Amino acid sequence: MKLLKLLLLPIGAVLTLWLTIYLYQEGLLTDYWESRDALWDPRLKIYRCLDEHGQIDPQDRQPPCSVITLAGQRFGERRIANCLAKGGIEKDCAREAWEWVKAMRPEERGKVHEKPRGSISERSQ
């Protein structure tokens, strides 16, 4: 019995390590979006997003400053491939996959969907 425990412990550790490395390589343990800082532009009187080097983003985006990561791109491509494998239409699969990835943006996840409060007369009852 002790010998069995001694054999299962290293095997379990190796399998756990392998699974963790696999999930990390697939991008399942990383964020799909990366937040970037913004800088006030007094000339244009707007906030402008910065790139990874701290320079004004050449795409001239304005906040919210989120950029899709490689893990997010891979996830979207996997969702498209899975949908196509199930017999979906390519255009619909792509639209659905990228909408799902966009919904994972930090500013979208932070939104609280409040229940409508109704009218004043309903609240007084």
PDB file of N, CA, C and O in Angstrom, residues 1-35:
ATOM      1  N   MET A   1       0.830  -1.199   0.000  1.00  0.00           N
ATOM      2  CA  MET A   1       0.000   0.000   0.000  1.00  0.00           C
ATOM      3  C   MET A   1       0.868   1.254   0.000  1.00  0.00           C
ATOM      4  O   MET A   1       0.570   2.213  -0.691  1.00  0.00           O
ATOM      5  N   LYS A   2       1.962   1.239   0.812  1.00  0.00           N
ATOM      6  CA  LYS A   2       2.859   2.391   0.843  1.00  0.00           C
ATOM      7  C   LYS A   2       3.547   2.572  -0.499  1.00  0.00           C
ATOM      8  O   LYS A   2       3.760   3.688  -0.942  1.00  0.00           O
ATOM      9  N   LEU A   3       3.906   1.455  -1.115  1.00  0.00           N
ATOM     10  CA  LEU A   3       4.569   1.520  -2.408  1.00  0.00           C
ATOM     11  C   LEU A   3       3.646   2.150  -3.457  1.00  0.00           C
ATOM     12  O   LEU A   3       4.082   2.955  -4.281  1.00  0.00           O
ATOM     13  N   LEU A   4       2.377   1.804  -3.407  1.00  0.00           N
ATOM     14  CA  LEU A   4       1.392   2.379  -4.333  1.00  0.00           C
ATOM     15  C   LEU A   4       1.275   3.889  -4.131  1.00  0.00           C
ATOM     16  O   LEU A   4       1.247   4.649  -5.100  1.00  0.00           O
ATOM     17  N   LYS A   5       1.248   4.342  -2.883  1.00  0.00           N
ATOM     18  CA  LYS A   5       1.185   5.777  -2.598  1.00  0.00           C
ATOM     19  C   LYS A   5       2.437   6.486  -3.091  1.00  0.00           C
ATOM     20  O   LYS A   5       2.369   7.597  -3.615  1.00  0.00           O
ATOM     21  N   LEU A   6       3.582   5.845  -2.907  1.00  0.00           N
ATOM     22  CA  LEU A   6       4.838   6.444  -3.359  1.00  0.00           C
ATOM     23  C   LEU A   6       4.896   6.551  -4.879  1.00  0.00           C
ATOM     24  O   LEU A   6       5.520   7.448  -5.417  1.00  0.00           O
ATOM     25  N   LEU A   7       4.262   5.643  -5.580  1.00  0.00           N
ATOM     26  CA  LEU A   7       4.235   5.705  -7.047  1.00  0.00           C
ATOM     27  C   LEU A   7       3.212   6.713  -7.553  1.00  0.00           C
ATOM     28  O   LEU A   7       3.446   7.408  -8.538  1.00  0.00           O
ATOM     29  N   LEU A   8       2.066   6.796  -6.897  1.00  0.00           N
ATOM     30  CA  LEU A   8       1.005   7.694  -7.356  1.00  0.00           C
ATOM     31  C   LEU A   8       1.335   9.160  -7.116  1.00  0.00           C
ATOM     32  O   LEU A   8       0.908  10.025  -7.887  1.00  0.00           O
ATOM     33  N   LEU A   9       2.080   9.464  -6.083  1.00  0.00           N
ATOM     34  CA  LEU A   9       2.414  10.848  -5.771  1.00  0.00           C
ATOM     35  C   LEU A   9       3.234  11.505  -6.886  1.00  0.00           C
ATOM     36  O   LEU A   9       2.854  12.572  -7.382  1.00  0.00           O
ATOM     37  N   PRO A  10       4.341  10.912  -7.355  1.00  0.00           N
ATOM     38  CA  PRO A  10       5.081  11.555  -8.454  1.00  0.00           C
ATOM     39  C   PRO A  10       4.300  11.572  -9.773  1.00  0.00           C
ATOM     40  O   PRO A  10       4.372  12.530 -10.533  1.00  0.00           O
ATOM     41  N   ILE A  11       3.539  10.512 -10.019  1.00  0.00           N
ATOM     42  CA  ILE A  11       2.742  10.474 -11.250  1.00  0.00           C
ATOM     43  C   ILE A  11       1.701  11.588 -11.225  1.00  0.00           C
ATOM     44  O   ILE A  11       1.505  12.300 -12.217  1.00  0.00           O
ATOM     45  N   GLY A  12       1.030  11.785 -10.095  1.00  0.00           N
ATOM     46  CA  GLY A  12       0.042  12.854  -9.967  1.00  0.00           C
ATOM     47  C   GLY A  12       0.682  14.230 -10.104  1.00  0.00           C
ATOM     48  O   GLY A  12       0.125  15.132 -10.728  1.00  0.00           O
ATOM     49  N   ALA A  13       1.875  14.399  -9.533  1.00  0.00           N
ATOM     50  CA  ALA A  13       2.571  15.682  -9.634  1.00  0.00           C
ATOM     51  C   ALA A  13       2.959  15.988 -11.078  1.00  0.00           C
ATOM     52  O   ALA A  13       2.801  17.119 -11.559  1.00  0.00           O
ATOM     53  N   VAL A  14       3.448  14.977 -11.781  1.00  0.00           N
ATOM     54  CA  VAL A  14       3.836  15.170 -13.184  1.00  0.00           C
ATOM     55  C   VAL A  14       2.611  15.494 -14.038  1.00  0.00           C
ATOM     56  O   VAL A  14       2.653  16.388 -14.898  1.00  0.00           O
ATOM     57  N   LEU A  15       1.512  14.782 -13.831  1.00  0.00           N
ATOM     58  CA  LEU A  15       0.293  15.058 -14.605  1.00  0.00           C
ATOM     59  C   LEU A  15      -0.255  16.449 -14.316  1.00  0.00           C
ATOM     60  O   LEU A  15      -0.725  17.139 -15.232  1.00  0.00           O
ATOM     61  N   THR A  16      -0.198  16.876 -13.060  1.00  0.00           N
ATOM     62  CA  THR A  16      -0.657  18.221 -12.705  1.00  0.00           C
ATOM     63  C   THR A  16       0.207  19.274 -13.369  1.00  0.00           C
ATOM     64  O   THR A  16      -0.301  20.263 -13.914  1.00  0.00           O
ATOM     65  N   LEU A  17       1.513  19.079 -13.349  1.00  0.00           N
ATOM     66  CA  LEU A  17       2.436  20.019 -13.996  1.00  0.00           C
ATOM     67  C   LEU A  17       2.197  20.059 -15.495  1.00  0.00           C
ATOM     68  O   LEU A  17       2.144  21.139 -16.100  1.00  0.00           O
ATOM     69  N   TRP A  18       2.009  18.893 -16.111  1.00  0.00           N
ATOM     70  CA  TRP A  18       1.755  18.840 -17.549  1.00  0.00           C
ATOM     71  C   TRP A  18       0.455  19.563 -17.908  1.00  0.00           C
ATOM     72  O   TRP A  18       0.404  20.317 -18.873  1.00  0.00           O
ATOM     73  N   LEU A  19      -0.587  19.346 -17.123  1.00  0.00           N
ATOM     74  CA  LEU A  19      -1.877  19.993 -17.378  1.00  0.00           C
ATOM     75  C   LEU A  19      -1.768  21.513 -17.234  1.00  0.00           C
ATOM     76  O   LEU A  19      -2.314  22.263 -18.051  1.00  0.00           O
ATOM     77  N   THR A  20      -1.052  21.966 -16.224  1.00  0.00           N
ATOM     78  CA  THR A  20      -0.875  23.409 -16.026  1.00  0.00           C
ATOM     79  C   THR A  20      -0.125  24.026 -17.192  1.00  0.00           C
ATOM     80  O   THR A  20      -0.515  25.088 -17.696  1.00  0.00           O
ATOM     81  N   ILE A  21       0.939  23.387 -17.643  1.00  0.00           N
ATOM     82  CA  ILE A  21       1.705  23.901 -18.787  1.00  0.00           C
ATOM     83  C   ILE A  21       0.840  23.914 -20.036  1.00  0.00           C
ATOM     84  O   ILE A  21       0.841  24.891 -20.800  1.00  0.00           O
ATOM     85  N   TYR A  22       0.073  22.858 -20.255  1.00  0.00           N
ATOM     86  CA  TYR A  22      -0.812  22.798 -21.425  1.00  0.00           C
ATOM     87  C   TYR A  22      -1.845  23.925 -21.397  1.00  0.00           C
ATOM     88  O   TYR A  22      -2.057  24.611 -22.398  1.00  0.00           O
ATOM     89  N   LEU A  23      -2.491  24.128 -20.264  1.00  0.00           N
ATOM     90  CA  LEU A  23      -3.500  25.181 -20.160  1.00  0.00           C
ATOM     91  C   LEU A  23      -2.885  26.556 -20.354  1.00  0.00           C
ATOM     92  O   LEU A  23      -3.491  27.434 -20.972  1.00  0.00           O
ATOM     93  N   TYR A  24      -1.667  26.767 -19.858  1.00  0.00           N
ATOM     94  CA  TYR A  24      -0.994  28.052 -20.037  1.00  0.00           C
ATOM     95  C   TYR A  24      -0.643  28.280 -21.499  1.00  0.00           C
ATOM     96  O   TYR A  24      -0.837  29.373 -22.027  1.00  0.00           O
ATOM     97  N   GLN A  25      -0.140  27.258 -22.182  1.00  0.00           N
ATOM     98  CA  GLN A  25       0.214  27.390 -23.595  1.00  0.00           C
ATOM     99  C   GLN A  25      -1.014  27.643 -24.461  1.00  0.00           C
ATOM    100  O   GLN A  25      -0.935  28.346 -25.469  1.00  0.00           O
ATOM    101  N   GLU A  26      -2.132  27.086 -24.097  1.00  0.00           N
ATOM    102  CA  GLU A  26      -3.366  27.302 -24.844  1.00  0.00           C
ATOM    103  C   GLU A  26      -3.977  28.672 -24.551  1.00  0.00           C
ATOM    104  O   GLU A  26      -4.920  29.084 -25.202  1.00  0.00           O
ATOM    105  N   GLY A  27      -3.469  29.355 -23.539  1.00  0.00           N
ATOM    106  CA  GLY A  27      -3.972  30.676 -23.205  1.00  0.00           C
ATOM    107  C   GLY A  27      -5.186  30.654 -22.302  1.00  0.00           C
ATOM    108  O   GLY A  27      -5.874  31.667 -22.172  1.00  0.00           O
ATOM    109  N   LEU A  28      -5.450  29.540 -21.675  1.00  0.00           N
ATOM    110  CA  LEU A  28      -6.634  29.434 -20.834  1.00  0.00           C
ATOM    111  C   LEU A  28      -6.407  29.959 -19.421  1.00  0.00           C
ATOM    112  O   LEU A  28      -7.351  30.092 -18.662  1.00  0.00           O
ATOM    113  N   LEU A  29      -5.172  30.245 -19.049  1.00  0.00           N
ATOM    114  CA  LEU A  29      -4.876  30.770 -17.722  1.00  0.00           C
ATOM    115  C   LEU A  29      -4.489  32.242 -17.767  1.00  0.00           C
ATOM    116  O   LEU A  29      -4.087  32.798 -16.754  1.00  0.00           O
ATOM    117  N   THR A  30      -4.582  32.853 -18.918  1.00  0.00           N
ATOM    118  CA  THR A  30      -4.208  34.260 -19.057  1.00  0.00           C
ATOM    119  C   THR A  30      -5.433  35.074 -19.448  1.00  0.00           C
ATOM    120  O   THR A  30      -6.451  34.535 -19.879  1.00  0.00           O
ATOM    121  N   ASP A  31      -5.328  36.376 -19.317  1.00  0.00           N
ATOM    122  CA  ASP A  31      -6.424  37.261 -19.692  1.00  0.00           C
ATOM    123  C   ASP A  31      -6.497  37.399 -21.213  1.00  0.00           C
ATOM    124  O   ASP A  31      -5.482  37.337 -21.904  1.00  0.00           O
ATOM    125  N   TYR A  32      -7.706  37.608 -21.700  1.00  0.00           N
ATOM    126  CA  TYR A  32      -7.904  37.785 -23.130  1.00  0.00           C
ATOM    127  C   TYR A  32      -7.752  39.244 -23.538  1.00  0.00           C
ATOM    128  O   TYR A  32      -7.638  39.551 -24.711  1.00  0.00           O
ATOM    129  N   TRP A  33      -7.769  40.129 -22.569  1.00  0.00           N
ATOM    130  CA  TRP A  33      -7.651  41.566 -22.833  1.00  0.00           C
ATOM    131  C   TRP A  33      -6.617  42.169 -21.906  1.00  0.00           C
ATOM    132  O   TRP A  33      -6.479  41.764 -20.760  1.00  0.00           O
ATOM    133  N   GLU A  34      -5.913  43.166 -22.412  1.00  0.00           N
ATOM    134  CA  GLU A  34      -4.916  43.882 -21.630  1.00  0.00           C
ATOM    135  C   GLU A  34      -5.322  45.350 -21.585  1.00  0.00           C
ATOM    136  O   GLU A  34      -5.584  45.954 -22.619  1.00  0.00           O
ATOM    137  N   SER A  35      -5.381  45.896 -20.391  1.00  0.00           N
ATOM    138  CA  SER A  35      -5.739  47.310 -20.246  1.00  0.00           C
ATOM    139  C   SER A  35      -4.504  48.164 -20.468  1.00  0.00           C
ATOM    140  O   SER A  35      -3.400  47.811 -20.063  1.00  0.00           O
TER     141      SER A  35
END
